[in-house]
Coordinates of C-alpha atoms in Angstrom, one line a residue:
Chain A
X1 CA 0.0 0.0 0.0
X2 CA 1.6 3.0 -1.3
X3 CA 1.9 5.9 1.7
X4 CA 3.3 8.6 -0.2
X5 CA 2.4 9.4 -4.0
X6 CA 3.4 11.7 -6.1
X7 CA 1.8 12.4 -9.1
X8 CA 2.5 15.3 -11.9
X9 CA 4.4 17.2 -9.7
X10 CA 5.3 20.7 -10.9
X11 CA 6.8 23.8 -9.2
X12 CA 8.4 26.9 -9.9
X13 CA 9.8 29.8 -8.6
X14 CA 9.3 33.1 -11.0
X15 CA 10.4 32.1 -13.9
X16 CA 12.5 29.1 -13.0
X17 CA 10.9 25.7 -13.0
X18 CA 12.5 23.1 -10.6
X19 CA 10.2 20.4 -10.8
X20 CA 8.7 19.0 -14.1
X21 CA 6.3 16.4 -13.6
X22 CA 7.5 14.0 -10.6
X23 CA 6.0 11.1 -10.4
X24 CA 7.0 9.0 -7.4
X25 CA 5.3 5.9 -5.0
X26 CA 6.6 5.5 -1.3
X27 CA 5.2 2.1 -0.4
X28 CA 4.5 1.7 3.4
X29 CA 7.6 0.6 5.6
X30 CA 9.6 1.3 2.3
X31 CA 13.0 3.4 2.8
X32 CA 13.2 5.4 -0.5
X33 CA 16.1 7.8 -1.3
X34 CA 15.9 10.8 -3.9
X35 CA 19.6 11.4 -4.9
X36 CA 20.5 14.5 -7.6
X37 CA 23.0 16.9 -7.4
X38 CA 23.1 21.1 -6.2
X39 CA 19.7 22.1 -7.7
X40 CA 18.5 19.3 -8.7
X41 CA 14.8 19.6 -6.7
X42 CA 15.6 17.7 -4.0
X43 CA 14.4 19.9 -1.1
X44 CA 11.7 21.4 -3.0
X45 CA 10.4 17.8 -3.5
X46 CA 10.5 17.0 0.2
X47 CA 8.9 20.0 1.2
X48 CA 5.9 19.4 -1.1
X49 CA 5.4 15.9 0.8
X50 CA 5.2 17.7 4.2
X51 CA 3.2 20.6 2.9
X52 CA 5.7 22.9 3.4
X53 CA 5.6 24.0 -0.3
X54 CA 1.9 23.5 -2.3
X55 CA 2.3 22.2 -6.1
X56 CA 2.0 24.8 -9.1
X57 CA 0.4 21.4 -10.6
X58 CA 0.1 17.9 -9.8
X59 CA -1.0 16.2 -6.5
X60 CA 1.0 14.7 -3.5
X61 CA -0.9 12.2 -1.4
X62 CA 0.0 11.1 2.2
X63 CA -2.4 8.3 3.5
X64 CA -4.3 8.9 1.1
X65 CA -5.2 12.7 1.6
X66 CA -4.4 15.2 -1.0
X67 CA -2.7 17.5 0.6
X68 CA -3.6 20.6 -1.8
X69 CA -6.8 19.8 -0.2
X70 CA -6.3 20.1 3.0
X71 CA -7.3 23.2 5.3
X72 CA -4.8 24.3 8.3
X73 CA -6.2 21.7 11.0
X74 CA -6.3 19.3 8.4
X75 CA -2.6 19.8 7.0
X76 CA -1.6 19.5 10.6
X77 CA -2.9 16.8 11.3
X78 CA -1.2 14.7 8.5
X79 CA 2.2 16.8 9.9
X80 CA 1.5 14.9 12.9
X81 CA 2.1 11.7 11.0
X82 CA 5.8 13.2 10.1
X83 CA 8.9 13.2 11.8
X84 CA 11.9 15.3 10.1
X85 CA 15.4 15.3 10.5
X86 CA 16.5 18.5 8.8
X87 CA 20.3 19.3 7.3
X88 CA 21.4 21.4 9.8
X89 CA 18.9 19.7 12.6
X90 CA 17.4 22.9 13.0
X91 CA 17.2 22.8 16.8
X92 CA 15.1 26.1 18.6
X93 CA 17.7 27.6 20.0
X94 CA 16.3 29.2 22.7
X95 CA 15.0 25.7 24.1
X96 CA 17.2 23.3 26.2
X97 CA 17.8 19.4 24.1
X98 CA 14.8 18.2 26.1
X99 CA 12.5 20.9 25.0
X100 CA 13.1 20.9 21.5
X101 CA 13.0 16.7 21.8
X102 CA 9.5 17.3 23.5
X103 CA 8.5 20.4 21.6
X104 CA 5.6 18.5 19.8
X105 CA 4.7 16.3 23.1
X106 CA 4.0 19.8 24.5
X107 CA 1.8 21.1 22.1
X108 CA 0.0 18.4 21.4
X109 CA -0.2 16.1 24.3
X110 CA -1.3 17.0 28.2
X111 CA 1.9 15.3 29.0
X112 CA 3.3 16.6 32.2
X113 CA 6.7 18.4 32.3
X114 CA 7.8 14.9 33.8
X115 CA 6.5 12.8 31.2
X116 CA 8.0 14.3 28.7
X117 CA 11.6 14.7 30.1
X118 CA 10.8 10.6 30.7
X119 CA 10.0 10.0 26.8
X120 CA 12.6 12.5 25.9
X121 CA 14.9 10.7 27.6
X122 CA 14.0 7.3 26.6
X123 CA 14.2 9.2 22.5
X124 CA 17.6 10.6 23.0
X125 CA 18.7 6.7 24.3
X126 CA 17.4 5.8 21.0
X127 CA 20.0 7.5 19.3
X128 CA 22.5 6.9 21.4
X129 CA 22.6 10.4 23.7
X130 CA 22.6 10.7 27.8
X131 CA 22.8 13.2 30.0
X132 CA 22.7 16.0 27.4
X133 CA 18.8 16.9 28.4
X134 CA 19.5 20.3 29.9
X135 CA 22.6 21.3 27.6
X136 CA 21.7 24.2 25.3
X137 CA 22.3 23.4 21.2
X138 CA 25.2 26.0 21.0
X139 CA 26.7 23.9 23.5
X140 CA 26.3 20.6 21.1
X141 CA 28.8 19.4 18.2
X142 CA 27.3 18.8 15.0
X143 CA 27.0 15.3 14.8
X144 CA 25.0 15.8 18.3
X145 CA 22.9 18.2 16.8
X146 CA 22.0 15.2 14.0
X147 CA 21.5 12.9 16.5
X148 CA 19.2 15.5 18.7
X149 CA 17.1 16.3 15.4
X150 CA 16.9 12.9 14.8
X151 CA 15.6 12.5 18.2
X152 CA 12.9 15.5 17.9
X153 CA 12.1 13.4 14.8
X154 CA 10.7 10.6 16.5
X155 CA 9.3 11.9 19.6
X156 CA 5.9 11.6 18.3
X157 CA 6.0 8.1 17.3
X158 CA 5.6 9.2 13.8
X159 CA 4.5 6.7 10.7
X160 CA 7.0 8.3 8.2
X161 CA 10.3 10.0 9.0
X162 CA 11.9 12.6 6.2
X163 CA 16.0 13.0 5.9
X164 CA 16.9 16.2 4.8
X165 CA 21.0 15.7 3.7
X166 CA 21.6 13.4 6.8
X167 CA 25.0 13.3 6.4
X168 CA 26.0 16.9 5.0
X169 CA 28.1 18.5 6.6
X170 CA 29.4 15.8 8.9
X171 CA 32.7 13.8 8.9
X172 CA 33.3 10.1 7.8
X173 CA 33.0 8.5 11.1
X174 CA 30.0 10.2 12.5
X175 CA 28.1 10.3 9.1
X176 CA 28.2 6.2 9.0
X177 CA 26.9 6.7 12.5
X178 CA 23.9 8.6 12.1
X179 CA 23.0 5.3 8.5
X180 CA 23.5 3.1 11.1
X181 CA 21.3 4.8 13.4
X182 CA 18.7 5.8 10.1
X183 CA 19.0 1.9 9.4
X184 CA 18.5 0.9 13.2
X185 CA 15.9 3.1 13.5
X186 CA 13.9 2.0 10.5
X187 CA 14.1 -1.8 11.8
X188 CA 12.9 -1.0 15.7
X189 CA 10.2 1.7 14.9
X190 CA 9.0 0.2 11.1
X191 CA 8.6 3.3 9.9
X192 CA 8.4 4.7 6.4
X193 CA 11.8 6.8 5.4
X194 CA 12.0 9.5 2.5
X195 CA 15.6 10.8 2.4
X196 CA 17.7 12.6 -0.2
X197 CA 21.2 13.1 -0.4
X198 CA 23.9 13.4 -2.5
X199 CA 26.1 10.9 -0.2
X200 CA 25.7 7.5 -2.7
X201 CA 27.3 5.7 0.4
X202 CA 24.7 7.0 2.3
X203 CA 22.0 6.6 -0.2
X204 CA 23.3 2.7 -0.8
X205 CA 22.9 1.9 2.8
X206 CA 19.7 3.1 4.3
X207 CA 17.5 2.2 1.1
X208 CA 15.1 0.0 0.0
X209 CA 14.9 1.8 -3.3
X210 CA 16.6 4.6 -5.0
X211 CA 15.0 7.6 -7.1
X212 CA 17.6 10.2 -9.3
X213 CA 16.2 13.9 -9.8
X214 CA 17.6 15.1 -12.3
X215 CA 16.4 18.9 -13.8
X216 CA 13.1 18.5 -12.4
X217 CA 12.7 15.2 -13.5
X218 CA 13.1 11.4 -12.2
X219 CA 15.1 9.6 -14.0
X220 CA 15.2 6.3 -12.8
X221 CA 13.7 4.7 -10.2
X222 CA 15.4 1.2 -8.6
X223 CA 16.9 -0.8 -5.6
X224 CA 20.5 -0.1 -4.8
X225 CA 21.8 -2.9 -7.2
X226 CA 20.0 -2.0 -10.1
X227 CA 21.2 1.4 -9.9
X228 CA 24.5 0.7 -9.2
X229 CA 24.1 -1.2 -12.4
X230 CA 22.3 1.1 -14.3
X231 CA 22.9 2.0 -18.3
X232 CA 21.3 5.6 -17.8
X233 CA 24.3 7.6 -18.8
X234 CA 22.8 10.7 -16.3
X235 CA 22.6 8.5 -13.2
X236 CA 25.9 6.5 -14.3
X237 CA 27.5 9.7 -13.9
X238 CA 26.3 10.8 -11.4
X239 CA 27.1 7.7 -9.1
X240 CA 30.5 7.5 -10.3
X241 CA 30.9 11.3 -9.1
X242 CA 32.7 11.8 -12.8
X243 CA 32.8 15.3 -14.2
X244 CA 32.9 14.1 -17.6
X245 CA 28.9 12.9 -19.2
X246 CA 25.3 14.5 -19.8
X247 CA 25.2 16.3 -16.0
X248 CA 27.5 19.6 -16.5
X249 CA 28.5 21.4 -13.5
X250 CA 27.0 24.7 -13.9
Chain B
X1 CA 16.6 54.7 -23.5
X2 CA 12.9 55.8 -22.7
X3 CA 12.2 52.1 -22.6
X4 CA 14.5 51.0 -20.4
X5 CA 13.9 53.9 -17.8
X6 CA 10.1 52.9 -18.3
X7 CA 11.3 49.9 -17.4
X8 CA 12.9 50.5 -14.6
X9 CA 10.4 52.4 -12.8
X10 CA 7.7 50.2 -14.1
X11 CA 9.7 46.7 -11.7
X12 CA 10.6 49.1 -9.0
X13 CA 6.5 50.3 -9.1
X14 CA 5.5 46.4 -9.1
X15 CA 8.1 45.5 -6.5
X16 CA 6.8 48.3 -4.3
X17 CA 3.1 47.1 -4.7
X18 CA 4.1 43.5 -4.0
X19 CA 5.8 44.7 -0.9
X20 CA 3.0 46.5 0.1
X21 CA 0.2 43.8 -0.4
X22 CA 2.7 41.7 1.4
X23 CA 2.9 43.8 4.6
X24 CA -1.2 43.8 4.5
X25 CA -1.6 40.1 4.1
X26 CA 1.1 39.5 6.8
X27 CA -0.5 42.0 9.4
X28 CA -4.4 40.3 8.5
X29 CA -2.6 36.4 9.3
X30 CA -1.4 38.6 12.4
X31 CA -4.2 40.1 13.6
X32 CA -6.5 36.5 12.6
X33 CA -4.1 34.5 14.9
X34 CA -3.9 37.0 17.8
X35 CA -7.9 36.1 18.6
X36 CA -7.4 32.0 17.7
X37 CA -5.9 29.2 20.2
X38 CA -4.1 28.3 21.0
X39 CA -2.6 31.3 23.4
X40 CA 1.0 31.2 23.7
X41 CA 1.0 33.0 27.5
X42 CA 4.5 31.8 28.2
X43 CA 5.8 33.5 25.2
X44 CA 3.8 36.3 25.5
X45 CA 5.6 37.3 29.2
X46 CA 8.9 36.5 27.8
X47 CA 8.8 38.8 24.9
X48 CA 6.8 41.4 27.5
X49 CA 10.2 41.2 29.2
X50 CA 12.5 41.1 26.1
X51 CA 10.7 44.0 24.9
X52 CA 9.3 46.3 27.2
X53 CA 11.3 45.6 31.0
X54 CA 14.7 45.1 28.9
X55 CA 14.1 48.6 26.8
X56 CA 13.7 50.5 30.0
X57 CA 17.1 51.8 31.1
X58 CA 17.2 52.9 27.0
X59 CA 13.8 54.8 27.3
X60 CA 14.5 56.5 30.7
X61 CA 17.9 57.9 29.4
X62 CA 15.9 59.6 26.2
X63 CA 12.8 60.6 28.0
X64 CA 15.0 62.4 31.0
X65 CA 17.6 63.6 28.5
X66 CA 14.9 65.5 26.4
X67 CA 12.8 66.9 29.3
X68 CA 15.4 68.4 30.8
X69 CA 17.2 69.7 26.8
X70 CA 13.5 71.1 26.3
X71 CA 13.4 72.8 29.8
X72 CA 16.6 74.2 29.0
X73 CA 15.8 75.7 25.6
X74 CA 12.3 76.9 26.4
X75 CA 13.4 79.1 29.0
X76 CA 16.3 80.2 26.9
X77 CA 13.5 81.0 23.9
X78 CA 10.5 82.1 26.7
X79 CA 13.0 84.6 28.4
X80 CA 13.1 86.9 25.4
X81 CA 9.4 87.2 26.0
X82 CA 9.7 86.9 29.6
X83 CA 7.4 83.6 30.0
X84 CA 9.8 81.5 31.7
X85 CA 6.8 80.4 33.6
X86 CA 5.0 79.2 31.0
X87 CA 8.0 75.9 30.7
X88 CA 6.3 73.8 32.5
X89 CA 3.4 73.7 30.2
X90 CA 5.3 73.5 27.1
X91 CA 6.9 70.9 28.9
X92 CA 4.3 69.1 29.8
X93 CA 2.5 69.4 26.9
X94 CA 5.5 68.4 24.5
X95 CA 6.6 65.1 26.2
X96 CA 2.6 63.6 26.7
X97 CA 1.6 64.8 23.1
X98 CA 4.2 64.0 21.3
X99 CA 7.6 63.6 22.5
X100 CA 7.1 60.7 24.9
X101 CA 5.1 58.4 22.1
X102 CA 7.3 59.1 19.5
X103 CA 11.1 58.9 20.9
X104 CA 9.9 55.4 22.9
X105 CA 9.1 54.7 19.3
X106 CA 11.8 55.3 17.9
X107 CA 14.5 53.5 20.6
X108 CA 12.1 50.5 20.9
X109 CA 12.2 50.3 17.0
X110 CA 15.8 50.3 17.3
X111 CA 16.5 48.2 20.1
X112 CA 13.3 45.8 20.1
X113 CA 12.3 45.8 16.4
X114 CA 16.0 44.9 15.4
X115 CA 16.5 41.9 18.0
X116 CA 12.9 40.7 16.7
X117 CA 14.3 40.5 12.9
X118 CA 17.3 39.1 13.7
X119 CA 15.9 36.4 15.8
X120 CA 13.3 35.7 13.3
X121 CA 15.3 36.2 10.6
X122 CA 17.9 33.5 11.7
X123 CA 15.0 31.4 12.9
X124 CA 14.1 31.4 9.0
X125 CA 17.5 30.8 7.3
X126 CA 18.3 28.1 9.8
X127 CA 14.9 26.4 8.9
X128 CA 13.7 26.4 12.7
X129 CA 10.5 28.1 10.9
X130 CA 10.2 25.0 9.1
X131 CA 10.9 22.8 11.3
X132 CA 7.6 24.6 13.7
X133 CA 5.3 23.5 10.6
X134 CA 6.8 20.6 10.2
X135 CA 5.8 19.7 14.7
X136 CA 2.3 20.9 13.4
X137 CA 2.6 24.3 15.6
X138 CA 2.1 27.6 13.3
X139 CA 4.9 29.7 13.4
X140 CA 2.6 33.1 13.3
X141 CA 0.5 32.3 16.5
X142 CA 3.6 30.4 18.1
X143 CA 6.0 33.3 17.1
X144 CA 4.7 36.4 16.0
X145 CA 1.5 36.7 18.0
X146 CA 3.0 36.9 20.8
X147 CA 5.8 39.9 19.8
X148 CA 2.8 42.0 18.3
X149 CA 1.2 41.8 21.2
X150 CA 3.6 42.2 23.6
X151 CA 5.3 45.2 21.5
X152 CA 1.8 47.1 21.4
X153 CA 1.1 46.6 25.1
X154 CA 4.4 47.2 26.2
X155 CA 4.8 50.7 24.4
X156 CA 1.6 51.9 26.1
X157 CA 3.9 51.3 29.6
X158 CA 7.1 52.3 28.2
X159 CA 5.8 55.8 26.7
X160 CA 3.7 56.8 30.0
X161 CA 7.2 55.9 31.9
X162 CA 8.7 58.0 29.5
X163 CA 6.1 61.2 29.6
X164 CA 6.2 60.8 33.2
X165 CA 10.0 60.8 33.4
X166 CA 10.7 63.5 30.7
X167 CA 8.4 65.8 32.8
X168 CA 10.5 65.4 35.9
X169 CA 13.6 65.8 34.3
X170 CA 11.9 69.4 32.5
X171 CA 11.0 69.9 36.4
X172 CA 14.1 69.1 37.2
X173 CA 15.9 71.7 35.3
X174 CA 13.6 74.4 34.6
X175 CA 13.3 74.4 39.1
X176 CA 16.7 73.4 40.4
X177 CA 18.7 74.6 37.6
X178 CA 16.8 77.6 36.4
X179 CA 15.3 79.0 39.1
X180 CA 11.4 78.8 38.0
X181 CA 9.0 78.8 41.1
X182 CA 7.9 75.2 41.3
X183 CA 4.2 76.1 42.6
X184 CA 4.3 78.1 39.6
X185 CA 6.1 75.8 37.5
X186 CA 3.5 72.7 38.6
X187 CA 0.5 74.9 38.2
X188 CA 1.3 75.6 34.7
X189 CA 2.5 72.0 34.0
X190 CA -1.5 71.0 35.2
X191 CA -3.4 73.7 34.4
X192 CA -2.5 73.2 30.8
X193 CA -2.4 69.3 30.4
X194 CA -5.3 67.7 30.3
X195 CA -6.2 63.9 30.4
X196 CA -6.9 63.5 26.4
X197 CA -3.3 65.3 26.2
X198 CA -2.0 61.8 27.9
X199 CA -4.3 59.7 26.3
X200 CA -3.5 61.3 22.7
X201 CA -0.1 60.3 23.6
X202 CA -1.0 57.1 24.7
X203 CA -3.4 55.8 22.0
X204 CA 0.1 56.8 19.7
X205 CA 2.2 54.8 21.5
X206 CA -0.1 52.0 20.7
X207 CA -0.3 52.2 17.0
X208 CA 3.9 52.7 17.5
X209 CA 3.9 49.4 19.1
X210 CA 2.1 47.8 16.8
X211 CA 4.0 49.0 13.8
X212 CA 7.7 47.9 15.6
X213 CA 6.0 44.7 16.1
X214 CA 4.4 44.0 12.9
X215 CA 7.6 45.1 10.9
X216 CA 10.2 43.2 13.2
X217 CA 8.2 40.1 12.3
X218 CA 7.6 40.7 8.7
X219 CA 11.3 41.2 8.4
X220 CA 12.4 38.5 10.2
X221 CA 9.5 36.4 8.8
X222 CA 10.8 36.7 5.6
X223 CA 14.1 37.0 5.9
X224 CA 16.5 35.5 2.6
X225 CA 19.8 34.6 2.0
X226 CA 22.4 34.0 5.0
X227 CA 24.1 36.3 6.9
X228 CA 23.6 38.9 4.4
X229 CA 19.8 38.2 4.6
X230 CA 19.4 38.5 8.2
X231 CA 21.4 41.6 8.1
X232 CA 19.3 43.1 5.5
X233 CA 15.9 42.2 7.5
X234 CA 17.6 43.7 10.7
X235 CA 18.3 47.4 8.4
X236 CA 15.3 47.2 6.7
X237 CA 13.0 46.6 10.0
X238 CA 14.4 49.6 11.9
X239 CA 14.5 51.7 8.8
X240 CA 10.9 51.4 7.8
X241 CA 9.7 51.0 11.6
X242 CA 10.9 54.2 12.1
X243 CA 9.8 55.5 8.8
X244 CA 6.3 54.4 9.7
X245 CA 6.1 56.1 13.3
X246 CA 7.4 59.3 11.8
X247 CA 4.9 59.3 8.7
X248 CA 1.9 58.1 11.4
X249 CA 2.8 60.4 13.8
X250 CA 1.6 63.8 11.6
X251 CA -1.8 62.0 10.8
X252 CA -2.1 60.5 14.1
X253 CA -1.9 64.3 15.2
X254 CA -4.0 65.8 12.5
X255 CA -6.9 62.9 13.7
X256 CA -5.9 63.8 17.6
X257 CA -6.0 67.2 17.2

């Protein structure tokens, strides 16, 4: 049963178009990655399937709700259904690790202040963090902040989890860490996984299946083997990281 | 040549106009929120205190600064004519009318307004906006709600302080310094001040607080870019804040007359 489906999907901004007609199925459970390069679409793409961006054309479907549909109370009600790990984790500031980890507990649950320090807690186990509940995010390294995001991500028990870049930014070591942790995660909380990236080590280990965007376009849809194995010249490149094919650096 | 200056004033027209409806659409979301729950309370008393309590020490130093400059150069102005008496009143008069309202105005805009942009405006390019939507929570009740409000109410307090504290420092000078009777001086400060004198002032400061509010958030809201971005939002919300109280301030008057 498909839980995300895009269909038609085209957006611009002014006079440039960045998507042209996505079509794309996220089957239940399934971990899909989106790879393409600077520009490609990528984030506009996964901000269409949270609502945070609203199709010039085309439909995205979570659940089977139409989001274009969907009034405020309705739209945030499927956002309840998300968790999102965002490139630079995008921790509040102001707000210690345990109140951005419970942010979403606290505005949607009557959790006591307890309770959710408790499930915050237990969360920040889950990705392999202690003791850093009352420590501010300045005070927090990056791959910490990752882990934290991740953290916030799942708070709310959420049926799909969104990766924005999960391992931009971060070095060798730690970025391995957070695809185990994607992959772990995945297998302990069965949830569905949308990522994109541009890491193909990354992409080859925490998917089921992997989609290339390429100028506002998919080009090819498949699981890690058959695109490792794939004759598109555009993803072939692109894979191999060579600077000679199709994709120009521009 | 024609052309391209049509042109030119033809995008800067459009861009002005977009601007514009932008502004209005952002202050109708703002003003819609403000009356729906949920009610951000906590937020609302920390941004009372980030705001108004923190912009105090700021506010006292201009209020006390210009009552006492104004005491000085009436009397230096009045004694030609010899009404040095008459200080008090013009005094008086000056910092609940007008002064008060407009110079809390203008240091809140530059202290308050610019913190709100930045803030905002980093919250934005560091996608912690986003990342609000994405927990379900809307960023204009959860955010911006509660700096209008607090901004509005706040200036109310902040520009009474500042009347009441630019009058003693006029008293100040124009009594110990000058040498002006004080029964005289005090007579002439109530005798011509009347209670819609204060509350002209007053209902001014409110519109000023709403204005620093509004275009903090808006800013900050939709701040662009990096760095560069937030800079640009911080500039631009203290230029056009205090733009805004200057241009309201003369038709504020002319309506308050």
């Amino acid at each position: 049963m498909a839980m995300i489906e895009i269909t038609n999907l085209c957006k611009g901004f002014g006079s440039h178009q960045v998507l042209r007609g996505v079509n794309l199925t996220v089957e239940k459970g399934e971990s899909m990655t989106v790879i393409g390069g600077s520009g490609s679409g990528k984030s506009v793409l996964i901000k269409h399937i949270i609502g945070l961006l609203f199709p010039d054309r085309g439909e995205v479907k979570v659940d089977g709700e139409v989001l274009n549909n969907l009034d405020e109370r309705g739209l945030n009600d499927v956002r309840k259904k998300f968790g999102m790990l965002f490139q630079g984790a995008a921790l509040f500031d102001s707000l210690t690790v345990w109140e951005n980890v419970g942010f979403g507990l606290k505005q949607h649950t009557k959790m006591s202040d307890k309770e959710i320090r408790d499930v915050t807690t237990q969360k920040l186990a889950l990705v392999g963090l202690k003791g850093v509940e009352d420590k501010m995010p300045s005070d927090l390294s990056g791959g910490m902040k990752k882990r934290v995001g991740l953290a916030r991500a799942i708070a709310m028990d959420p049926q799909i989890i969104l990766y924005d870049e999960p391992t931009t930014g971060l070095d060798p070591i730690t970025a391995d860490a957070i695809n185990d942790l994607i992959v772990d995660l995945r297998k302990k909380l069965g949830v569905t996984s949308v990522a994109i990236t541009h890491d193909m080590f990354s992409a080859y280990k925490i998917s089921d299946r992997i989609a290339m965007l390429y100028k506002g376009e998919i080009q090819e849809t498949g699981t890690p083997d058959e695109i490792r194995g794939t004759s598109n010249p555009i993803v072939k490149q692109f894979i191999t990281g060579s600077a000679v094919g199709p994709i120009t650096a521009d | 040549m024609i052309n391209k200056l049509l042109e030119l004033i033809g995008n800067k027209t459009m861009a002005l106009l977009r601007e514009m409806g932008a502004v209005i659409i952002f202050c109708g979301q703002t003003f819609r929120w403000t009356f729906s729950r949920p009610f951000y309370l906590k937020n609302l008393l920390k941004q009372m205190e980030q705001i108004g309590v923190n912009s105090v020490p700021v506010v006292l130093t201009t209020a006390i600064s210009t009552g006492m400059v104004l005491a000085l150069q009436s009397y230096t102005g009045f004694k030609r004519f010899g009404a040095q008496s008459l200080i008090g009143a013009v005094v008086s008069l000056s910092m609940t009318r007008e002064l008060g309202p407009v110079l809390t105005g203008l240091m809140v805009a530059g202290r308050a307004g610019a913190s709100m942009a930045a803030e905002l405006g980093t919250m934005r390019v560091t996608e912690q906006i986003d990342a609000l939507y994405t927990l379900a929570t809307n960023p204009m009740k959860y955010l911006v709600v509660p700096r209008f409000l607090a901004s509005t109410i706040m200036m109310f307090f902040l520009s009474a302080l500042g009347m009441y504290i630019g009058i003693l420092g006029g008293y100040f000078v124009g009594v110990k310094v000058l040498g002006t009777n004080p029964t005289t001086y005090m007579n002439q400060s109530i005798n011509n001040t009347t209670m819609s004198d204060i509350w002209y002032g007053l209902i001014k400061s409110l519109v000023f607080g709403a204005v620093v509010g509004l275009i903090g958030c808006y800013k900050g809201f939709n701040t662009e870019g990096g760095a560069e971005g937030v800079g640009k939002a911080t500039t631009g919300a203290v230029v056009v804040s205090c733009m805004l109280i200057l241009i309201l301030d003369y038709f504020l008057s002319a309506l308050l007359w």
